Coordinates of C-alpha atoms and ligand atoms in Angstrom, one line a residue:
M1 CA -21.8 -15.3 21.2
I2 CA -23.9 -14.3 18.0
T3 CA -27.5 -15.3 18.9
S4 CA -31.2 -15.1 17.9
K5 CA -30.9 -11.7 20.2
T6 CA -27.7 -10.4 18.3
S7 CA -28.4 -6.7 16.7
F8 CA -25.8 -5.7 13.8
I9 CA -24.2 -1.9 12.6
A10 CA -23.0 -2.1 9.3
L11 CA -20.2 0.7 6.8
I12 CA -21.8 0.6 3.8
G13 CA -19.4 2.1 0.4
N14 CA -17.5 0.3 -2.1
P15 CA -15.3 -0.9 -1.8
V16 CA -15.5 -1.9 1.8
T17 CA -12.7 -4.5 2.3
H18 CA -9.5 -2.5 3.0
S19 CA -12.2 -1.0 6.2
L20 CA -10.5 -1.4 9.5
S21 CA -13.9 0.1 10.9
P22 CA -15.3 -3.7 11.5
I23 CA -11.7 -4.8 14.2
M24 CA -11.6 -1.2 15.8
Q25 CA -15.8 -1.3 16.6
N26 CA -16.1 -5.2 17.1
A27 CA -13.4 -5.1 19.4
A28 CA -15.3 -2.3 21.1
F29 CA -18.4 -4.1 21.2
Q30 CA -17.2 -6.7 23.8
Y31 CA -15.5 -4.8 25.6
L32 CA -19.5 -3.1 26.4
G33 CA -20.7 -6.0 26.6
L34 CA -23.2 -5.9 23.8
D35 CA -25.2 -7.8 21.9
L36 CA -24.1 -6.2 19.1
I37 CA -21.5 -6.8 15.8
Y38 CA -20.2 -4.6 13.0
I39 CA -20.3 -5.8 9.9
A40 CA -18.9 -4.1 6.2
I41 CA -21.2 -4.1 3.4
P42 CA -20.6 -3.4 -0.1
C43 CA -23.0 -1.7 -2.1
K44 CA -23.5 -0.6 -5.8
D45 CA -25.0 3.2 -6.0
E46 CA -28.1 1.6 -8.2
D47 CA -28.9 -0.3 -4.8
L48 CA -27.8 2.6 -2.2
R49 CA -31.6 3.7 -1.2
L50 CA -33.1 0.6 -1.8
V51 CA -30.5 -0.8 0.4
I52 CA -30.3 2.2 3.6
N53 CA -34.4 2.2 3.6
S54 CA -34.3 -2.0 3.6
L55 CA -31.3 -1.5 6.5
K56 CA -34.1 0.3 8.2
K57 CA -36.7 -2.4 8.6
I58 CA -34.4 -5.5 9.9
N59 CA -32.3 -5.5 13.4
C60 CA -30.3 -2.9 12.0
K61 CA -29.1 0.0 14.8
G62 CA -26.5 2.3 12.7
L63 CA -24.7 3.0 10.0
N64 CA -20.9 3.8 9.4
I65 CA -21.3 5.6 5.3
T66 CA -17.8 5.8 3.8
I67 CA -16.9 6.6 -0.1
P68 CA -18.2 7.5 -2.3
Y69 CA -22.0 7.8 -0.8
K70 CA -20.8 10.3 2.0
E71 CA -23.0 12.9 0.0
K72 CA -25.9 10.4 -1.2
V73 CA -27.6 9.4 1.5
F74 CA -28.7 13.4 2.7
D75 CA -31.4 12.4 0.7
L76 CA -32.1 9.2 3.0
C77 CA -31.7 10.8 5.8
A78 CA -35.2 12.3 7.9
E79 CA -32.3 14.3 9.7
V80 CA -29.2 15.5 9.5
T81 CA -26.8 17.4 12.9
P82 CA -25.6 20.5 11.6
V83 CA -22.0 19.7 11.4
A84 CA -22.8 17.4 8.5
K85 CA -24.9 20.3 6.9
T86 CA -21.6 22.7 7.0
I87 CA -19.0 20.5 5.4
K88 CA -21.7 18.2 3.7
A89 CA -21.0 14.7 4.4
I90 CA -22.7 12.0 6.5
N91 CA -20.4 8.9 7.4
T92 CA -22.8 8.3 10.7
L93 CA -26.3 7.3 10.4
K94 CA -28.7 5.9 13.8
L95 CA -32.3 5.3 13.8
N96 CA -34.4 8.1 16.0
S97 CA -37.8 7.2 17.9
N98 CA -39.5 7.6 14.7
Q99 CA -38.0 4.3 13.6
E100 CA -35.6 7.0 10.4
W101 CA -32.7 8.0 10.0
S102 CA -30.2 10.8 11.5
G103 CA -27.0 11.4 10.1
T104 CA -24.5 12.7 11.5
N105 CA -20.5 13.4 10.6
T106 CA -17.6 11.9 13.3
D107 CA -15.1 13.2 11.1
V108 CA -14.1 16.4 12.2
G109 CA -14.5 15.3 15.7
G110 CA -11.8 12.8 15.7
F111 CA -10.0 15.3 13.5
I112 CA -9.4 17.5 16.3
Y113 CA -9.0 14.6 18.9
P114 CA -5.3 14.4 18.7
L115 CA -4.9 18.5 18.7
K116 CA -7.8 19.9 22.0
D117 CA -5.1 19.8 24.6
L118 CA -2.7 22.0 22.2
N119 CA -3.7 25.6 22.8
L120 CA -3.4 26.1 19.6
P121 CA -5.6 29.9 19.0
N122 CA -4.9 32.5 16.8
K123 CA -2.8 30.3 15.0
E124 CA -1.9 29.5 11.4
G125 CA -2.5 26.2 9.6
I126 CA -2.3 24.9 6.3
I127 CA -4.3 22.2 4.5
L128 CA -2.5 19.9 1.6
G129 CA -5.2 18.7 -1.0
S130 CA -8.8 19.6 -1.8
G131 CA -10.4 16.5 -1.6
G132 CA -13.8 15.3 1.1
A133 CA -11.5 15.2 3.9
A134 CA -9.6 18.4 3.5
R135 CA -13.4 20.0 4.7
S136 CA -13.5 18.1 8.2
V137 CA -10.2 19.5 8.6
I138 CA -11.0 23.6 7.9
Q139 CA -14.1 22.6 10.3
G140 CA -11.7 21.0 12.5
L141 CA -9.7 24.2 11.8
I142 CA -12.0 26.6 12.1
N143 CA -13.8 25.0 15.5
L144 CA -9.9 25.6 17.1
N145 CA -10.0 29.1 16.4
F146 CA -7.4 28.8 14.5
S147 CA -7.0 32.7 13.0
K148 CA -5.4 31.9 9.7
V149 CA -6.6 28.2 7.6
T150 CA -4.3 28.2 3.5
I151 CA -5.5 25.7 1.1
I152 CA -3.1 24.4 -1.0
S153 CA -4.2 21.8 -3.8
R154 CA -3.0 21.3 -7.3
N155 CA -6.7 21.3 -8.7
E156 CA -8.3 24.5 -9.5
K157 CA -11.8 23.2 -9.8
S158 CA -12.1 21.5 -6.4
L159 CA -10.2 24.4 -4.8
N160 CA -12.8 26.1 -5.6
E161 CA -15.7 25.0 -4.7
L162 CA -13.9 24.4 -1.3
M163 CA -13.4 27.3 -1.5
K164 CA -17.4 29.0 -1.7
N165 CA -18.6 26.0 0.5
F166 CA -16.5 28.5 3.3
K167 CA -17.2 32.0 1.9
N168 CA -18.0 33.3 4.4
Q169 CA -15.0 32.5 7.0
S170 CA -12.3 35.4 6.0
Q171 CA -9.6 33.1 7.5
V172 CA -10.1 30.9 5.1
K173 CA -8.0 31.3 1.7
G174 CA -6.9 28.9 -1.3
L175 CA -3.5 28.7 -3.3
L176 CA -2.6 26.8 -5.9
N177 CA 0.7 24.9 -5.4
S178 CA 2.4 26.7 -7.8
D179 CA 2.5 30.0 -5.4
D180 CA 5.4 32.0 -4.9
Q181 CA 4.0 32.7 -1.4
I182 CA 4.2 28.9 -0.7
N183 CA 7.8 28.8 1.4
N184 CA 7.2 31.8 3.8
L185 CA 3.7 30.1 4.7
I186 CA 5.4 26.9 5.2
E187 CA 8.5 28.6 7.2
E188 CA 5.6 30.7 9.2
A189 CA 2.8 27.5 9.4
D190 CA 1.9 26.1 13.4
L191 CA 0.2 23.2 11.3
I192 CA 0.7 21.2 8.2
V193 CA -2.0 18.9 7.4
N194 CA -1.2 16.8 4.3
T195 CA -5.0 14.9 3.2
T196 CA -3.7 14.3 -0.3
P197 CA -3.0 10.2 -0.2
V198 CA 0.4 10.9 -0.9
G199 CA 2.6 8.5 1.3
M200 CA 0.1 5.9 1.0
K201 CA 1.3 2.3 1.3
K202 CA 1.2 0.6 -2.4
E203 CA 2.2 -3.0 -3.2
S204 CA 5.0 -2.3 -6.2
N205 CA 6.3 1.7 -6.4
N206 CA 8.2 3.9 -4.9
A207 CA 5.3 6.0 -4.3
N208 CA 6.2 5.6 -0.2
N209 CA 9.2 7.2 -0.1
V210 CA 7.3 10.7 -2.1
L211 CA 6.7 14.0 0.6
P212 CA 3.5 15.5 -0.8
Y213 CA 4.5 18.1 -3.8
G214 CA 8.0 17.0 -3.8
E215 CA 10.9 17.6 -1.3
N216 CA 11.9 21.1 -2.4
F217 CA 8.5 22.3 -1.1
W218 CA 8.9 21.3 2.7
K219 CA 12.8 23.2 2.7
S220 CA 11.3 26.0 5.0
L221 CA 9.8 23.9 7.3
N222 CA 11.0 24.9 11.3
S223 CA 10.9 23.0 14.3
K224 CA 8.1 24.6 15.5
T225 CA 5.7 23.3 13.0
I226 CA 3.1 20.7 14.4
V227 CA 2.4 18.3 11.0
Y228 CA -0.2 16.2 11.0
D229 CA -0.8 13.3 7.9
L230 CA -4.2 12.0 8.1
I231 CA -2.7 8.8 6.5
Y232 CA -2.7 5.9 8.9
N233 CA -1.0 2.7 6.6
P234 CA 1.7 3.2 6.8
A235 CA 1.7 5.3 10.0
P236 CA 4.6 7.0 10.3
T237 CA 4.5 7.8 6.5
A238 CA 8.5 8.9 4.9
L239 CA 6.1 12.8 5.5
L240 CA 6.6 12.3 9.1
K241 CA 9.7 10.3 9.4
Y242 CA 11.1 13.2 6.9
C243 CA 9.7 15.9 10.0
D244 CA 10.2 14.3 12.9
K245 CA 14.1 14.5 11.5
K246 CA 13.6 18.4 10.6
G247 CA 12.6 18.4 15.2
C248 CA 8.6 19.2 14.3
R249 CA 6.1 17.3 16.4
T250 CA 4.4 14.4 14.1
I251 CA 0.8 12.7 14.2
D252 CA -0.6 9.9 12.3
G253 CA -3.7 9.4 10.6
T254 CA -4.2 6.6 13.2
Q255 CA -5.1 8.7 16.0
M256 CA -8.2 10.5 13.8
L257 CA -9.4 7.3 13.0
I258 CA -10.0 5.5 16.1
A259 CA -11.2 8.9 17.5
Q260 CA -13.9 9.3 14.8
G261 CA -14.8 5.3 15.5
L262 CA -15.2 6.3 19.4
K263 CA -17.2 9.4 18.5
S264 CA -19.5 6.9 15.9
L265 CA -20.4 4.3 18.4
S266 CA -21.3 7.3 21.3
F267 CA -23.7 8.2 18.8
W268 CA -25.0 4.9 17.8
T269 CA -25.3 4.1 21.7
N270 CA -26.4 7.5 22.9
G271 CA -23.2 8.4 25.0
L272 CA -21.3 5.3 26.0
E273 CA -17.5 5.3 25.9
V274 CA -14.5 3.2 25.3
P275 CA -11.0 3.8 26.3
F276 CA -9.0 4.6 23.0
E277 CA -6.2 1.6 24.1
I278 CA -9.3 -0.5 23.1
M279 CA -9.9 0.1 19.5
S280 CA -6.3 1.1 19.4
N281 CA -4.9 -2.2 20.1
A282 CA -7.6 -4.4 18.1
L283 CA -5.9 -2.1 15.1
K284 CA -2.5 -3.2 15.9
K285 CA -2.1 -6.2 14.4
Y286 CA -3.6 -4.7 10.8
L287 CA -1.4 -2.1 10.5
Ligands
NAP301 P1 -9.8 12.3 -2.5 O1 -11.2 12.7 -1.9 O2 -9.5 12.1 -3.2 O3 -9.1 14.3 -2.5 C1 -7.7 14.0 -2.1 C2 -7.1 15.4 -2.6 O4 -5.9 15.4 -2.8 C3 -7.5 15.6 -3.7 O5 -6.8 17.5 -3.4 C4 -6.6 15.0 -5.1 O6 -6.0 16.3 -5.9 C5 -4.8 15.7 -3.9 N1 -4.3 14.6 -4.3 C6 -4.2 13.4 -5.3 N2 -3.0 13.1 -5.3 C7 -2.0 14.0 -5.8 C8 -0.9 14.2 -5.8 N3 -0.2 13.3 -6.3 N4 -0.1 15.1 -5.0 C9 -0.4 16.5 -4.7 N5 -2.4 16.0 -4.2 C10 -2.8 15.6 -4.6 O7 -9.4 11.7 -0.9 P2 -9.2 12.1 1.1 O8 -11.4 11.4 1.1 O9 -9.9 13.4 1.4 O10 -8.7 11.5 1.4 C11 -7.5 11.5 1.6 C12 -6.6 10.5 2.3 O11 -7.0 11.1 3.5 C13 -6.0 9.8 2.1 O12 -5.4 9.1 2.5 C14 -7.2 8.3 4.0 O13 -7.0 7.5 3.4 C15 -7.1 9.8 4.5 N6 -8.0 9.9 5.6 C16 -7.9 9.6 7.1 C17 -9.2 10.2 7.6 C18 -8.9 9.0 9.0 O14 -9.1 8.8 9.9 N7 -6.7 9.2 9.6 C19 -10.0 10.1 7.1 C20 -10.1 10.4 6.4 C21 -9.6 10.0 5.2 P3 -6.9 15.6 -7.5 O15 -8.0 16.2 -7.3 O16 -6.3 17.1 -8.3 O17 -6.2 14.2 -7.3

C-alpha cells in the first residue's frame, strides 16, 4: 500500500508511455516487500536539468534514463562508472552518500546475460546497426573476449563515429551493408546481433515480416550461428523465426530488457536480487 513513507524511483525520457519498466520494477519491488514505487515521467529537453536536480531534493531513490537523454545526463552526475563512460551512455542513477547522482549503465550487463554461459571466447560476432544500442553490444562482445566484431551499417556517419569510440580495440571493424565481404562473414559468424529496429511491431504495414537488409543478405547463414535480436515486441521477430527454421539458436530481446532491469534494481538497492521470473511473469500480459 502507498503510504506517507513510500518513496519512488522514476523513468525519465521522452516519450515514456511505451516503457515496460514500471510493470517489471513494480512487480519486483512488491516481491521484495520494498516501500517503493516506480513511475514514468515524460520530460522535455529544456526541463531536463531542473527535473533531475529537483528529484535529488525529494523522496526519489533512483532513476532510469531513456531516449533521448542517455548522453545528456552525464553533466548532471557527480560520478559515473567506467562502463557508462566507455559506451557514453547512462541509463541508471542513484544518490551517493553526498546526495549527488551517481550514474551507470546496465545495458551492457543486460545484453551479456543470455550469452554468459555459452562459452564464447575467441568467437566471431556481427552487429547489425550503428545506433545507441550497438555501443552496448560492442562492449558486451569485447567483455566476452570475442576475437572479431564486425559492425554492419547502412549509415556511414554513425558507423565512423562508433569506430572512433572503439578505435583502441583492434578486433572491432565497421562495414557498410553494401560491402562484398558480407556473405563470407555471415557464413563464418558464431553470433549475429540485430540492433536495427527492423521487425519491430508496427500498427498498419507489413514491416513486421521484413528481415534487416533484406532476405538476400541472409542467404549464407548456417545453423551453427546464434542469432540475437534486441527487439522484444514482437518476440520472436520475423528474423528469429526465419533463423529458427534454418536451425540456428535464437535469443529474443526480452532477456536483455529484463536483465538490464534486474541490474538497475540491484544498483539502486546496493545488491538486492530478484528472480528473473518475477519480472518476466509480470511482462507476459503486456508483450
Ligand atoms: P537507434 O539509435 O535509432 O539505432 C538504430 C540503428 O539501426 C541505426 O544504425 C539505424 O541507421 C539502423 N536502422 C534503422 N532503420 C534501419 C533499416 N530499415 N535498415 C537498416 N538499418 C536501419 O536505436 P537504438 O536505441 O540503437 O535501438 C535499436 C533497437 O534495439 C530498437 O528496436 C530497440 O527497441 C532495441 N533495443 C532493445 C533493448 C532491449 O533491452 N532488448 C535495449 C536497447 C534497444 P540510421 O541511422 O541510418 O537510421
